[in-house]
Amino acid sequence: MSVCFSPLAWAVELPQSSPVPGGVVLLEVGDVQAPAPVVRYNNSRVMLVPGDKQWQALVGIPLSVKPGKQSVWIEPASGKPLRRTFRVQDKKYITQRLTIQDKSKVTPGEEDMLRIEKEREEIRQALSNWQPQLLADKLEFLQPVAGTPSSSFGLRRVFNGEPRSPHSGMDIAAARGEVIVAPADGIVTRTGDYFFNGKSVFIDHGQGLITLYGHMDSVDVQPGQPVKRGERIGTVGMSGRATGPHLHWGVSLNNARVDPALFVPGLR
């Protein structure tokens, strides 16, 4: 399947490049006058946007990647596949220790674990979706809610003394009921009320770029609904595993969780 672009895609504003675990790498992968190639990283399709002279691949780097050499595979419309290498630099993320009063949110019981496993698969499917049309003409996002980032991306988290997975999004502290907006054009692909993330919304912006909004108080959109940049999608809450009202904002690129700050100029 070929990559599709709206006319506005020829003036896409790109996120900041940061070649670290949880970052984004921009690679030139072929003459823009030629048909767009297919680019894959870790068996996932990679976003392509046209530059002045070259197609640019926007590669999301998982937090789990070790520093060193990485590769993408480039499949041109004609000719043999090519391998393009790049280097991932080291980055140290700090550790955050939190106390959760509801101990079931730290050590779930058997019934809760069945629910969690089902929800993990739903979330995995939502974050790995591939929509060939690039829906967002701006990849420099709006901040989805007014507030201060309170828990940075990549934190090594310890809940009640027990180590857990690194923080795969950004928490933005805001009062309950504050309006959350879509940071870019897209389509709502899923909503739900999850054990850990609480009331949540997933927006697909096209070509493997998905955003997630968690711990919401109200959800004001439905699956299948198109949303425009700046349009209301819900309000801030503290549903799920949360110590206070805030928005958990996640960004997934080619099924890798990446730092949302790279997409918002004011947060860099």
Phi, psi and omega in degrees: 000131181282159176280138182247145179226141168281163179304326182289343183296344180283001175230034183296134172270127190264155175286172179287138175278134179210099187279063181227164172305128185085007181255189180231133177246135176255123182235139172276128190229017176152158181298128183291344177284342178270160176304148181298131175284173169259129180241135180231144175222126183053039178068013177246143175296146183246142178296139174237138172226148181280130172262192181297318183233337186232148166293136179248129176264131177256107189254119174276132183256120180298152176298335184280352183289136177276149177303145180135198186282136174229163184224148166243153175254129181250122180249097180291164180298330174220144181105178184278150174299147180238150174253132178240126182258156174210166183248138175260127180271159180283149173212131180263125176256142184281168180257138178241133179248126183233148175251122180253120182292321179278098187295339179293339178281346178259315178235083184294150176282180185299316181295318178296324180295324176298317177296316183298317180297319178297316181292324178301320180292320177299315181293319179301315179297318181296320185278345181258007183295146176238115176248114188296333180280126172283113187269336183262127177273349177235119175262006164265108191278157161286148169290127190289342176211144176290128181163182183250129175304126187247345180211105192286159175300141173087357179304136171277114191257143176233115179257120180051040177083000183250122180297141178228180182298152177301153181289116188264016177210193177241132173265132178242115181289129179202157181290150176302134180095352177297142184285135174254133181240158174290131181282345180199166178299148177179191177233132175290122182255338181200145167227159179184174176236103191255156184304309181270313187277348182066207180292126191222156176227139174244131177240128176264120180261002177100149176054044174081010177258111184235139174242147184236141180231121186235168179064029184286156176270317176224147176245122187249017179228168182230153177304138182091354183275125172290144176230147179257157176307124179090358181280140181296134175240347180165198182226158180289140175212206177215039177287158182076211180273100183211144178263354179183170181294130177189167173256127167268119182243119179245148176233127178242129179231124189044045177064025173243131177283122185236166186289116179301332182300335179293342184260355183239109185305321183290347181259001183285000000 
